[in-house]
Short mmCIF file of C-alpha atoms in Angstrom, two decimals:
data_model
loop_
_atom_site.label_atom_id
_atom_site.label_comp_id
_atom_site.label_asym_id
_atom_site.label_seq_id
_atom_site.Cartn_x
_atom_site.Cartn_y
_atom_site.Cartn_z
CA UNK A 142 123.76 -56.76 148.31
CA UNK A 143 123.02 -54.91 145.09
CA UNK A 144 119.68 -52.89 145.00
CA UNK A 145 117.00 -53.69 142.14
CA UNK A 146 115.03 -50.49 142.73
CA UNK A 147 117.18 -48.17 140.28
CA UNK A 148 116.81 -51.00 137.47
CA UNK A 149 113.14 -50.88 138.11
CA UNK A 150 112.60 -47.23 138.02
CA UNK A 151 114.77 -47.14 134.76
CA UNK A 152 112.26 -49.68 133.24
CA UNK A 153 109.20 -47.67 134.59
CA UNK A 154 110.57 -44.56 132.91
CA UNK A 155 111.07 -46.39 129.48
CA UNK A 156 107.55 -48.20 129.82
CA UNK A 157 105.92 -44.70 130.31
CA UNK A 158 107.68 -42.95 127.30
CA UNK A 159 106.68 -46.22 125.33
CA UNK A 160 103.12 -45.39 126.38
CA UNK A 161 103.45 -41.54 125.68
CA UNK A 162 104.79 -42.12 122.40
CA UNK A 163 101.92 -44.51 121.76
CA UNK A 164 99.51 -42.06 122.49
CA UNK A 165 101.00 -39.21 120.38
CA UNK A 166 101.54 -41.41 117.36
CA UNK A 167 98.16 -42.89 117.46
CA UNK A 168 96.44 -39.32 116.85
CA UNK A 169 94.04 -39.92 119.56
CA UNK A 170 90.96 -37.65 120.28
CA UNK A 171 92.49 -34.64 122.48
CA UNK A 172 90.24 -35.44 125.45
CA UNK A 173 91.34 -39.03 125.50
CA UNK A 174 95.00 -37.97 125.07
CA UNK A 175 94.75 -35.75 128.15
CA UNK A 176 93.15 -38.71 130.12
CA UNK A 177 95.56 -41.34 128.94
CA UNK A 178 98.41 -39.02 129.68
CA UNK A 179 97.24 -38.08 133.16
CA UNK A 180 96.75 -41.76 133.89
CA UNK A 181 100.06 -42.74 132.68
CA UNK A 182 101.48 -39.86 134.82
CA UNK A 183 99.63 -41.05 138.14
CA UNK A 184 100.73 -44.64 137.59
CA UNK A 185 104.28 -43.32 137.28
CA UNK A 186 104.10 -41.45 140.44
CA UNK A 187 102.34 -44.22 142.23
CA UNK A 188 104.92 -46.84 141.47
CA UNK A 189 108.05 -44.45 141.80
CA UNK A 190 106.96 -43.91 145.31
CA UNK A 191 105.97 -47.54 146.24
CA UNK A 192 109.50 -48.50 144.78
CA UNK A 193 111.15 -45.83 147.15
CA UNK A 194 109.89 -47.90 150.21
CA UNK A 195 112.42 -50.59 149.14
CA UNK A 196 115.39 -48.68 149.13
CA UNK A 197 118.34 -50.37 150.95
CA UNK A 198 118.93 -48.00 153.73
CA UNK A 199 114.95 -47.92 154.65
CA UNK A 200 114.65 -51.69 155.16
CA UNK A 201 115.64 -53.73 158.37
CA UNK A 202 115.10 -57.29 159.09
CA UNK A 203 112.84 -58.53 161.84
CA UNK A 204 114.78 -60.08 164.70
CA UNK A 205 111.98 -63.01 164.92
CA UNK A 206 111.58 -63.95 161.43
CA UNK A 207 114.25 -61.94 159.35
CA UNK A 208 111.64 -60.61 157.17
CA UNK A 209 112.83 -57.20 155.71
CA UNK A 210 110.57 -54.51 157.05
CA UNK A 211 110.38 -50.65 156.49
CA UNK A 212 111.81 -48.70 159.56
CA UNK A 213 108.34 -46.99 160.07
CA UNK A 214 107.05 -50.39 160.93
CA UNK A 215 106.16 -51.34 164.56
CA UNK A 216 104.81 -55.00 163.83
CA UNK A 217 106.36 -57.20 161.20
CA UNK A 218 104.35 -58.03 158.32
CA UNK A 219 105.38 -62.02 158.19
CA UNK A 220 105.24 -63.24 161.70
CA UNK A 221 103.33 -60.26 163.32
CA UNK A 222 106.00 -59.73 165.91
CA UNK A 223 106.98 -56.68 167.53
CA UNK A 224 109.68 -54.79 165.92
CA UNK A 225 112.10 -52.64 168.15
CA UNK A 226 112.27 -49.16 168.04
CA UNK A 227 114.65 -47.65 165.82
CA UNK A 228 117.58 -46.40 168.07
CA UNK A 229 119.48 -43.27 167.55
CA UNK A 230 123.07 -43.74 167.86
CA UNK A 231 124.00 -42.11 171.08
CA UNK A 232 127.38 -39.79 170.84
CA UNK A 233 130.05 -41.14 172.73
CA UNK A 234 131.47 -39.00 175.76
CA UNK A 235 134.84 -37.72 174.50
CA UNK A 236 137.57 -38.90 176.82
CA UNK A 237 139.66 -35.94 178.30
CA UNK A 238 143.38 -36.13 176.46
CA UNK A 239 144.82 -33.85 179.14
CA UNK A 240 143.89 -36.03 182.08
CA UNK A 241 145.40 -39.21 180.27
CA UNK A 242 148.53 -37.36 179.38
CA UNK A 243 149.03 -36.28 182.90
CA UNK A 244 148.47 -39.36 184.25
CA UNK A 245 150.95 -40.86 181.91
CA UNK A 246 153.82 -38.26 183.08
CA UNK A 247 153.14 -38.79 186.61
CA UNK A 248 153.50 -42.73 186.44
CA UNK A 249 156.44 -42.23 184.23
CA UNK A 250 158.08 -39.76 186.88
CA UNK A 251 157.17 -41.90 189.83
CA UNK A 252 155.49 -39.07 191.88
CA UNK A 253 152.34 -39.50 193.59
CA UNK A 254 149.17 -37.70 194.38
CA UNK A 255 151.01 -34.59 195.51
CA UNK A 256 152.89 -34.57 192.29
CA UNK A 257 149.67 -34.88 190.19
CA UNK A 258 148.25 -31.90 192.00
CA UNK A 259 151.22 -29.93 191.50
CA UNK A 260 151.16 -30.47 187.80
CA UNK A 261 147.19 -29.83 187.56
CA UNK A 262 148.12 -26.25 189.25
CA UNK A 263 150.67 -25.45 186.96
CA UNK A 264 150.27 -23.19 184.03
#
């Protein structure tokens, strides 16, 4: 799924540039120019941060209704159902390869537990 956030951010930048050029071209009073420029910057920052909430990696569906929710939320905004806590991936415990190879060798040789003990003490 393609994200529409980068496109909206580009349009936001172009709109802010257009307003700034309008301010400069219109020869407004300096105090009004400063007010308009600061208002544009505040609006730009607010919309930029708001759009950042909808990045694809920060949104996950509600298990009850499927509504996209931000990962920080605990309650779905549509159905008001409880959202599961974000799970941190647990690293898998590595399997010891040496033990695997010793068991394969013992099985291929046809030895028993005594041979396995001899193999583990060698070396």
